[in-house]
């Protein structure tokens, strides 16, 4: 294979690696630091299992659950592996097949995560998102496979690093911020909302959204956006020493 270098700069090294029977060459190139501008606006993101990410703009990114889809194939391959005689050539071949399947799942998942986080980081300079209690979630046996399949932790890590290299800010909500339970419009709190309640119904008669069915995740994303802006407002106040009681919500577009 021959290919032109896709980057302008001085090549400082190369490394060959092999993962699941695929060979890779990573080429290190020295390049000047680039500081791309952070995206102009702010967004709130609700991450979850039903939809991988729901934005406060009501855009969504479906959870494609790659492991779940590939699980049948993976089970077959694992069964085959364990039927083979230890130390035999056939067993080695079966082992490689299992490794290739695992690697394929990882690649598919990473692809989705990278595309989503790059797009978000390019569009938004301020991102409000939940700080997930991943360890606690993984302990829930019924949900743990779906959670690790969706790789929510990786989503958070990638997003934070991409937003920050562009000079933006990721605001992580406290774990106990009840983003799903509050009406984004009036702040009325639905205390006994269950995980199975997919639609939020505000019970505050004075609210514009009174009894108006709101998508649970979208409502949560909107709450995350206003909370992020509130926190940033507090930060700015602390830095500037000026109080600003302006409606922060009206300043969503920060261009
Ligand atoms: Zn309301």
PDB file of C-alpha atoms and ligand atoms in Angstrom:
ATOM      1  CA  UNK A   1       0.000   0.000   0.000  1.00  0.00           C
ATOM      2  CA  UNK A   2       1.174   3.530  -0.749  1.00  0.00           C
ATOM      3  CA  UNK A   3      -0.524   6.693   0.342  1.00  0.00           C
ATOM      4  CA  UNK A   4       0.333  10.377   0.632  1.00  0.00           C
ATOM      5  CA  UNK A   5       0.587  11.763   4.124  1.00  0.00           C
ATOM      6  CA  UNK A   6      -2.700  13.419   4.976  1.00  0.00           C
ATOM      7  CA  UNK A   7      -1.123  15.962   7.336  1.00  0.00           C
ATOM      8  CA  UNK A   8       1.411  18.720   6.801  1.00  0.00           C
ATOM      9  CA  UNK A   9       4.294  18.333   9.172  1.00  0.00           C
ATOM     10  CA  UNK A  10       7.399  16.466  10.123  1.00  0.00           C
ATOM     11  CA  UNK A  11       7.108  12.715  10.552  1.00  0.00           C
ATOM     12  CA  UNK A  12       8.662  11.784  13.867  1.00  0.00           C
ATOM     13  CA  UNK A  13       7.893   8.121  14.116  1.00  0.00           C
ATOM     14  CA  UNK A  14       5.727   5.161  13.237  1.00  0.00           C
ATOM     15  CA  UNK A  15       4.405   2.182  15.082  1.00  0.00           C
ATOM     16  CA  UNK A  16       3.077  -1.129  13.839  1.00  0.00           C
ATOM     17  CA  UNK A  17       0.369  -2.865  15.811  1.00  0.00           C
ATOM     18  CA  UNK A  18      -1.836  -5.855  15.325  1.00  0.00           C
ATOM     19  CA  UNK A  19      -5.362  -6.133  16.736  1.00  0.00           C
ATOM     20  CA  UNK A  20      -7.579  -9.134  16.081  1.00  0.00           C
ATOM     21  CA  UNK A  21      -5.641 -10.113  12.935  1.00  0.00           C
ATOM     22  CA  UNK A  22      -5.667  -6.604  11.529  1.00  0.00           C
ATOM     23  CA  UNK A  23      -2.394  -4.776  11.010  1.00  0.00           C
ATOM     24  CA  UNK A  24      -2.148  -1.058  11.684  1.00  0.00           C
ATOM     25  CA  UNK A  25       0.509   1.529  11.191  1.00  0.00           C
ATOM     26  CA  UNK A  26       0.278   4.718  13.245  1.00  0.00           C
ATOM     27  CA  UNK A  27       2.388   7.586  11.959  1.00  0.00           C
ATOM     28  CA  UNK A  28       3.340  10.374  14.304  1.00  0.00           C
ATOM     29  CA  UNK A  29       3.450  13.843  12.729  1.00  0.00           C
ATOM     30  CA  UNK A  30       4.607  17.015  14.407  1.00  0.00           C
ATOM     31  CA  UNK A  31       2.159  19.816  13.700  1.00  0.00           C
ATOM     32  CA  UNK A  32       1.634  23.358  14.957  1.00  0.00           C
ATOM     33  CA  UNK A  33      -1.041  23.754  17.646  1.00  0.00           C
ATOM     34  CA  UNK A  34      -4.349  24.712  16.227  1.00  0.00           C
ATOM     35  CA  UNK A  35      -7.025  26.235  18.372  1.00  0.00           C
ATOM     36  CA  UNK A  36     -10.273  25.913  16.531  1.00  0.00           C
ATOM     37  CA  UNK A  37     -13.084  28.107  17.789  1.00  0.00           C
ATOM     38  CA  UNK A  38     -15.614  26.528  20.070  1.00  0.00           C
ATOM     39  CA  UNK A  39     -19.084  26.237  18.644  1.00  0.00           C
ATOM     40  CA  UNK A  40     -21.218  29.336  19.112  1.00  0.00           C
ATOM     41  CA  UNK A  41     -24.139  27.974  21.086  1.00  0.00           C
ATOM     42  CA  UNK A  42     -25.082  25.939  24.115  1.00  0.00           C
ATOM     43  CA  UNK A  43     -26.831  22.604  24.366  1.00  0.00           C
ATOM     44  CA  UNK A  44     -28.123  20.236  27.013  1.00  0.00           C
ATOM     45  CA  UNK A  45     -27.726  16.511  26.483  1.00  0.00           C
ATOM     46  CA  UNK A  46     -29.567  13.662  28.102  1.00  0.00           C
ATOM     47  CA  UNK A  47     -27.820  10.345  27.664  1.00  0.00           C
ATOM     48  CA  UNK A  48     -29.559   7.072  28.184  1.00  0.00           C
ATOM     49  CA  UNK A  49     -30.372   3.646  26.902  1.00  0.00           C
ATOM     50  CA  UNK A  50     -33.537   4.309  24.983  1.00  0.00           C
ATOM     51  CA  UNK A  51     -31.801   6.956  22.983  1.00  0.00           C
ATOM     52  CA  UNK A  52     -28.038   7.248  23.284  1.00  0.00           C
ATOM     53  CA  UNK A  53     -28.282  11.020  23.340  1.00  0.00           C
ATOM     54  CA  UNK A  54     -31.186  13.455  23.247  1.00  0.00           C
ATOM     55  CA  UNK A  55     -30.318  17.098  22.661  1.00  0.00           C
ATOM     56  CA  UNK A  56     -32.221  20.086  23.982  1.00  0.00           C
ATOM     57  CA  UNK A  57     -32.742  20.975  20.317  1.00  0.00           C
ATOM     58  CA  UNK A  58     -34.848  17.767  20.288  1.00  0.00           C
ATOM     59  CA  UNK A  59     -32.408  16.049  17.954  1.00  0.00           C
ATOM     60  CA  UNK A  60     -31.621  12.516  18.988  1.00  0.00           C
ATOM     61  CA  UNK A  61     -29.074   9.816  18.407  1.00  0.00           C
ATOM     62  CA  UNK A  62     -30.424   6.285  18.663  1.00  0.00           C
ATOM     63  CA  UNK A  63     -28.695   3.674  20.721  1.00  0.00           C
ATOM     64  CA  UNK A  64     -27.689   1.055  18.216  1.00  0.00           C
ATOM     65  CA  UNK A  65     -26.850  -1.604  20.806  1.00  0.00           C
ATOM     66  CA  UNK A  66     -24.177  -3.320  18.770  1.00  0.00           C
ATOM     67  CA  UNK A  67     -23.335  -5.911  21.344  1.00  0.00           C
ATOM     68  CA  UNK A  68     -26.952  -6.959  21.654  1.00  0.00           C
ATOM     69  CA  UNK A  69     -27.204  -7.478  17.915  1.00  0.00           C
ATOM     70  CA  UNK A  70     -23.912  -9.281  17.707  1.00  0.00           C
ATOM     71  CA  UNK A  71     -24.514 -11.318  20.829  1.00  0.00           C
ATOM     72  CA  UNK A  72     -26.078 -14.232  18.970  1.00  0.00           C
ATOM     73  CA  UNK A  73     -23.097 -14.514  16.656  1.00  0.00           C
ATOM     74  CA  UNK A  74     -20.754 -14.092  19.577  1.00  0.00           C
ATOM     75  CA  UNK A  75     -22.467 -16.885  21.539  1.00  0.00           C
ATOM     76  CA  UNK A  76     -22.208 -19.239  18.579  1.00  0.00           C
ATOM     77  CA  UNK A  77     -18.551 -18.417  18.114  1.00  0.00           C
ATOM     78  CA  UNK A  78     -17.840 -18.901  21.800  1.00  0.00           C
ATOM     79  CA  UNK A  79     -19.616 -22.258  21.820  1.00  0.00           C
ATOM     80  CA  UNK A  80     -17.591 -23.355  18.823  1.00  0.00           C
ATOM     81  CA  UNK A  81     -14.429 -22.232  20.586  1.00  0.00           C
ATOM     82  CA  UNK A  82     -15.148 -24.313  23.663  1.00  0.00           C
ATOM     83  CA  UNK A  83     -15.982 -27.430  21.655  1.00  0.00           C
ATOM     84  CA  UNK A  84     -12.565 -27.386  20.014  1.00  0.00           C
ATOM     85  CA  UNK A  85      -9.727 -29.413  21.502  1.00  0.00           C
ATOM     86  CA  UNK A  86      -7.325 -27.302  23.532  1.00  0.00           C
ATOM     87  CA  UNK A  87      -4.080 -26.561  21.755  1.00  0.00           C
ATOM     88  CA  UNK A  88      -5.454 -27.570  18.346  1.00  0.00           C
ATOM     89  CA  UNK A  89      -5.287 -25.500  15.182  1.00  0.00           C
ATOM     90  CA  UNK A  90      -9.063 -25.409  14.987  1.00  0.00           C
ATOM     91  CA  UNK A  91      -9.243 -23.932  18.435  1.00  0.00           C
ATOM     92  CA  UNK A  92      -6.791 -21.209  17.508  1.00  0.00           C
ATOM     93  CA  UNK A  93      -8.919 -20.397  14.486  1.00  0.00           C
ATOM     94  CA  UNK A  94     -12.082 -20.246  16.608  1.00  0.00           C
ATOM     95  CA  UNK A  95     -10.318 -18.029  19.124  1.00  0.00           C
ATOM     96  CA  UNK A  96      -9.370 -15.613  16.383  1.00  0.00           C
ATOM     97  CA  UNK A  97     -12.925 -15.474  15.164  1.00  0.00           C
ATOM     98  CA  UNK A  98     -14.184 -14.514  18.628  1.00  0.00           C
ATOM     99  CA  UNK A  99     -11.505 -11.828  18.858  1.00  0.00           C
ATOM    100  CA  UNK A 100     -12.466 -10.449  15.436  1.00  0.00           C
ATOM    101  CA  UNK A 101     -16.126 -10.268  16.456  1.00  0.00           C
ATOM    102  CA  UNK A 102     -15.281  -8.382  19.649  1.00  0.00           C
ATOM    103  CA  UNK A 103     -13.063  -6.004  17.746  1.00  0.00           C
ATOM    104  CA  UNK A 104     -15.733  -5.372  15.141  1.00  0.00           C
ATOM    105  CA  UNK A 105     -18.263  -4.451  17.830  1.00  0.00           C
ATOM    106  CA  UNK A 106     -15.750  -2.047  19.382  1.00  0.00           C
ATOM    107  CA  UNK A 107     -15.111  -0.380  16.029  1.00  0.00           C
ATOM    108  CA  UNK A 108     -18.782   0.059  15.205  1.00  0.00           C
ATOM    109  CA  UNK A 109     -19.424   1.557  18.617  1.00  0.00           C
ATOM    110  CA  UNK A 110     -16.404   3.877  18.518  1.00  0.00           C
ATOM    111  CA  UNK A 111     -17.412   5.089  15.092  1.00  0.00           C
ATOM    112  CA  UNK A 112     -20.811   6.226  16.344  1.00  0.00           C
ATOM    113  CA  UNK A 113     -19.325   7.823  19.467  1.00  0.00           C
ATOM    114  CA  UNK A 114     -16.626   9.688  17.551  1.00  0.00           C
ATOM    115  CA  UNK A 115     -18.989  11.019  14.909  1.00  0.00           C
ATOM    116  CA  UNK A 116     -21.514  12.167  17.490  1.00  0.00           C
ATOM    117  CA  UNK A 117     -18.981  13.823  19.801  1.00  0.00           C
ATOM    118  CA  UNK A 118     -17.131  15.573  16.959  1.00  0.00           C
ATOM    119  CA  UNK A 119     -20.379  16.962  15.606  1.00  0.00           C
ATOM    120  CA  UNK A 120     -21.415  18.174  19.062  1.00  0.00           C
ATOM    121  CA  UNK A 121     -18.028  19.746  19.786  1.00  0.00           C
ATOM    122  CA  UNK A 122     -18.070  21.560  16.431  1.00  0.00           C
ATOM    123  CA  UNK A 123     -21.535  22.979  17.027  1.00  0.00           C
ATOM    124  CA  UNK A 124     -21.616  23.736  20.730  1.00  0.00           C
ATOM    125  CA  UNK A 125     -19.235  25.634  22.989  1.00  0.00           C
ATOM    126  CA  UNK A 126     -21.211  24.948  26.149  1.00  0.00           C
ATOM    127  CA  UNK A 127     -22.495  21.485  26.859  1.00  0.00           C
ATOM    128  CA  UNK A 128     -24.609  20.574  29.863  1.00  0.00           C
ATOM    129  CA  UNK A 129     -24.600  16.879  30.614  1.00  0.00           C
ATOM    130  CA  UNK A 130     -25.254  14.514  33.492  1.00  0.00           C
ATOM    131  CA  UNK A 131     -22.303  13.154  35.397  1.00  0.00           C
ATOM    132  CA  UNK A 132     -23.267   9.511  35.339  1.00  0.00           C
ATOM    133  CA  UNK A 133     -22.773   7.258  38.275  1.00  0.00           C
ATOM    134  CA  UNK A 134     -21.368   4.541  36.062  1.00  0.00           C
ATOM    135  CA  UNK A 135     -20.238   2.186  38.765  1.00  0.00           C
ATOM    136  CA  UNK A 136     -23.650   2.263  40.373  1.00  0.00           C
ATOM    137  CA  UNK A 137     -25.357   1.684  37.060  1.00  0.00           C
ATOM    138  CA  UNK A 138     -23.127  -1.224  36.160  1.00  0.00           C
ATOM    139  CA  UNK A 139     -24.071  -2.900  39.406  1.00  0.00           C
ATOM    140  CA  UNK A 140     -27.674  -3.061  38.266  1.00  0.00           C
ATOM    141  CA  UNK A 141     -27.495  -6.505  36.670  1.00  0.00           C
ATOM    142  CA  UNK A 142     -30.542  -6.133  34.506  1.00  0.00           C
ATOM    143  CA  UNK A 143     -29.233  -2.975  32.886  1.00  0.00           C
ATOM    144  CA  UNK A 144     -25.503  -3.388  33.136  1.00  0.00           C
ATOM    145  CA  UNK A 145     -24.985  -5.044  29.777  1.00  0.00           C
ATOM    146  CA  UNK A 146     -26.989  -2.387  27.946  1.00  0.00           C
ATOM    147  CA  UNK A 147     -25.037   0.272  29.782  1.00  0.00           C
ATOM    148  CA  UNK A 148     -21.624  -1.062  28.965  1.00  0.00           C
ATOM    149  CA  UNK A 149     -22.844  -1.713  25.428  1.00  0.00           C
ATOM    150  CA  UNK A 150     -23.832   1.902  24.969  1.00  0.00           C
ATOM    151  CA  UNK A 151     -20.403   2.951  26.342  1.00  0.00           C
ATOM    152  CA  UNK A 152     -21.788   6.035  28.018  1.00  0.00           C
ATOM    153  CA  UNK A 153     -18.582   6.602  29.933  1.00  0.00           C
ATOM    154  CA  UNK A 154     -16.597   6.772  26.725  1.00  0.00           C
ATOM    155  CA  UNK A 155     -19.123   9.197  25.287  1.00  0.00           C
ATOM    156  CA  UNK A 156     -18.541  11.522  28.220  1.00  0.00           C
ATOM    157  CA  UNK A 157     -14.747  11.265  28.020  1.00  0.00           C
ATOM    158  CA  UNK A 158     -14.602  11.866  24.256  1.00  0.00           C
ATOM    159  CA  UNK A 159     -17.053  14.726  24.415  1.00  0.00           C
ATOM    160  CA  UNK A 160     -15.207  16.471  27.235  1.00  0.00           C
ATOM    161  CA  UNK A 161     -11.825  16.257  25.549  1.00  0.00           C
ATOM    162  CA  UNK A 162     -13.127  17.372  22.146  1.00  0.00           C
ATOM    163  CA  UNK A 163     -15.121  20.297  23.509  1.00  0.00           C
ATOM    164  CA  UNK A 164     -12.215  21.420  25.674  1.00  0.00           C
ATOM    165  CA  UNK A 165      -9.584  21.275  22.924  1.00  0.00           C
ATOM    166  CA  UNK A 166     -11.832  23.642  20.973  1.00  0.00           C
ATOM    167  CA  UNK A 167     -11.934  25.996  23.948  1.00  0.00           C
ATOM    168  CA  UNK A 168     -15.471  25.122  24.976  1.00  0.00           C
ATOM    169  CA  UNK A 169     -16.816  23.974  28.309  1.00  0.00           C
ATOM    170  CA  UNK A 170     -18.584  20.825  29.426  1.00  0.00           C
ATOM    171  CA  UNK A 171     -20.699  21.428  32.510  1.00  0.00           C
ATOM    172  CA  UNK A 172     -21.398  18.222  34.369  1.00  0.00           C
ATOM    173  CA  UNK A 173     -24.520  18.219  36.478  1.00  0.00           C
ATOM    174  CA  UNK A 174     -24.374  16.882  39.955  1.00  0.00           C
ATOM    175  CA  UNK A 175     -25.412  13.279  40.161  1.00  0.00           C
ATOM    176  CA  UNK A 176     -28.507  14.231  42.126  1.00  0.00           C
ATOM    177  CA  UNK A 177     -29.741  17.015  39.893  1.00  0.00           C
ATOM    178  CA  UNK A 178     -33.287  15.768  39.117  1.00  0.00           C
ATOM    179  CA  UNK A 179     -33.140  16.564  35.390  1.00  0.00           C
ATOM    180  CA  UNK A 180     -35.937  14.155  34.472  1.00  0.00           C
ATOM    181  CA  UNK A 181     -38.286  15.140  37.264  1.00  0.00           C
ATOM    182  CA  UNK A 182     -38.519  18.893  36.651  1.00  0.00           C
ATOM    183  CA  UNK A 183     -40.751  20.632  34.165  1.00  0.00           C
ATOM    184  CA  UNK A 184     -38.312  22.593  31.990  1.00  0.00           C
ATOM    185  CA  UNK A 185     -40.798  25.440  31.735  1.00  0.00           C
ATOM    186  CA  UNK A 186     -41.960  26.113  35.292  1.00  0.00           C
ATOM    187  CA  UNK A 187     -39.779  23.866  37.429  1.00  0.00           C
ATOM    188  CA  UNK A 188     -42.674  21.857  38.858  1.00  0.00           C
ATOM    189  CA  UNK A 189     -41.266  18.626  40.224  1.00  0.00           C
ATOM    190  CA  UNK A 190     -42.754  15.195  39.580  1.00  0.00           C
ATOM    191  CA  UNK A 191     -41.278  13.460  42.596  1.00  0.00           C
ATOM    192  CA  UNK A 192     -42.461   9.907  42.062  1.00  0.00           C
ATOM    193  CA  UNK A 193     -41.739   9.768  38.344  1.00  0.00           C
ATOM    194  CA  UNK A 194     -40.716   6.210  37.449  1.00  0.00           C
ATOM    195  CA  UNK A 195     -38.096   5.059  34.950  1.00  0.00           C
ATOM    196  CA  UNK A 196     -40.929   3.645  32.864  1.00  0.00           C
ATOM    197  CA  UNK A 197     -42.660   7.023  32.553  1.00  0.00           C
ATOM    198  CA  UNK A 198     -41.565   8.080  29.090  1.00  0.00           C
ATOM    199  CA  UNK A 199     -43.776  11.157  28.930  1.00  0.00           C
ATOM    200  CA  UNK A 200     -43.567  14.108  31.285  1.00  0.00           C
ATOM    201  CA  UNK A 201     -46.862  15.735  32.248  1.00  0.00           C
ATOM    202  CA  UNK A 202     -46.631  19.000  34.127  1.00  0.00           C
ATOM    203  CA  UNK A 203     -49.305  19.336  36.838  1.00  0.00           C
ATOM    204  CA  UNK A 204     -48.877  23.047  37.368  1.00  0.00           C
ATOM    205  CA  UNK A 205     -52.033  24.693  36.050  1.00  0.00           C
ATOM    206  CA  UNK A 206     -50.295  28.018  35.559  1.00  0.00           C
ATOM    207  CA  UNK A 207     -47.628  26.469  33.293  1.00  0.00           C
ATOM    208  CA  UNK A 208     -47.753  26.732  29.535  1.00  0.00           C
ATOM    209  CA  UNK A 209     -46.996  23.013  29.400  1.00  0.00           C
ATOM    210  CA  UNK A 210     -49.822  22.053  31.790  1.00  0.00           C
ATOM    211  CA  UNK A 211     -50.828  18.476  30.829  1.00  0.00           C
ATOM    212  CA  UNK A 212     -48.914  18.821  27.582  1.00  0.00           C
ATOM    213  CA  UNK A 213     -47.087  15.555  26.846  1.00  0.00           C
ATOM    214  CA  UNK A 214     -43.341  16.201  26.754  1.00  0.00           C
ATOM    215  CA  UNK A 215     -40.795  13.584  25.783  1.00  0.00           C
ATOM    216  CA  UNK A 216     -39.010  12.578  28.987  1.00  0.00           C
ATOM    217  CA  UNK A 217     -35.477  12.781  27.592  1.00  0.00           C
ATOM    218  CA  UNK A 218     -36.057  16.015  25.715  1.00  0.00           C
ATOM    219  CA  UNK A 219     -37.446  17.658  28.844  1.00  0.00           C
ATOM    220  CA  UNK A 220     -34.398  16.420  30.760  1.00  0.00           C
ATOM    221  CA  UNK A 221     -32.046  17.815  28.105  1.00  0.00           C
ATOM    222  CA  UNK A 222     -33.756  21.217  28.334  1.00  0.00           C
ATOM    223  CA  UNK A 223     -33.307  21.160  32.109  1.00  0.00           C
ATOM    224  CA  UNK A 224     -29.652  20.304  31.649  1.00  0.00           C
ATOM    225  CA  UNK A 225     -29.231  23.257  29.281  1.00  0.00           C
ATOM    226  CA  UNK A 226     -30.755  25.803  31.664  1.00  0.00           C
ATOM    227  CA  UNK A 227     -28.875  24.364  34.628  1.00  0.00           C
ATOM    228  CA  UNK A 228     -25.584  24.554  32.688  1.00  0.00           C
ATOM    229  CA  UNK A 229     -26.278  28.172  31.767  1.00  0.00           C
ATOM    230  CA  UNK A 230     -27.202  28.954  35.356  1.00  0.00           C
ATOM    231  CA  UNK A 231     -23.947  27.426  36.599  1.00  0.00           C
ATOM    232  CA  UNK A 232     -21.938  29.307  33.970  1.00  0.00           C
ATOM    233  CA  UNK A 233     -23.720  32.493  34.998  1.00  0.00           C
ATOM    234  CA  UNK A 234     -22.657  31.887  38.594  1.00  0.00           C
ATOM    235  CA  UNK A 235     -19.105  31.219  37.411  1.00  0.00           C
ATOM    236  CA  UNK A 236     -18.998  34.419  35.379  1.00  0.00           C
ATOM    237  CA  UNK A 237     -20.378  36.391  38.299  1.00  0.00           C
ATOM    238  CA  UNK A 238     -17.670  35.020  40.537  1.00  0.00           C
ATOM    239  CA  UNK A 239     -15.016  35.909  37.960  1.00  0.00           C
ATOM    240  CA  UNK A 240     -16.283  39.365  37.019  1.00  0.00           C
ATOM    241  CA  UNK A 241     -17.667  40.301  40.413  1.00  0.00           C
ATOM    242  CA  UNK A 242     -20.731  41.655  38.644  1.00  0.00           C
ATOM    243  CA  UNK A 243     -24.178  40.373  39.412  1.00  0.00           C
ATOM    244  CA  UNK A 244     -26.268  39.719  36.362  1.00  0.00           C
ATOM    245  CA  UNK A 245     -29.878  38.890  36.874  1.00  0.00           C
ATOM    246  CA  UNK A 246     -30.667  38.752  33.177  1.00  0.00           C
ATOM    247  CA  UNK A 247     -32.704  35.839  32.045  1.00  0.00           C
ATOM    248  CA  UNK A 248     -29.864  33.462  31.222  1.00  0.00           C
ATOM    249  CA  UNK A 249     -32.192  31.387  29.090  1.00  0.00           C
ATOM    250  CA  UNK A 250     -32.559  34.175  26.580  1.00  0.00           C
ATOM    251  CA  UNK A 251     -28.811  34.163  26.034  1.00  0.00           C
ATOM    252  CA  UNK A 252     -28.738  30.665  24.587  1.00  0.00           C
ATOM    253  CA  UNK A 253     -27.197  31.810  21.352  1.00  0.00           C
ATOM    254  CA  UNK A 254     -23.860  33.181  22.438  1.00  0.00           C
ATOM    255  CA  UNK A 255     -22.608  34.400  19.084  1.00  0.00           C
TER     256      UNK A 255
HETATM  257 ZN1  LIG B   1     -44.570  23.191  33.962  1.00  0.00          ZN
END
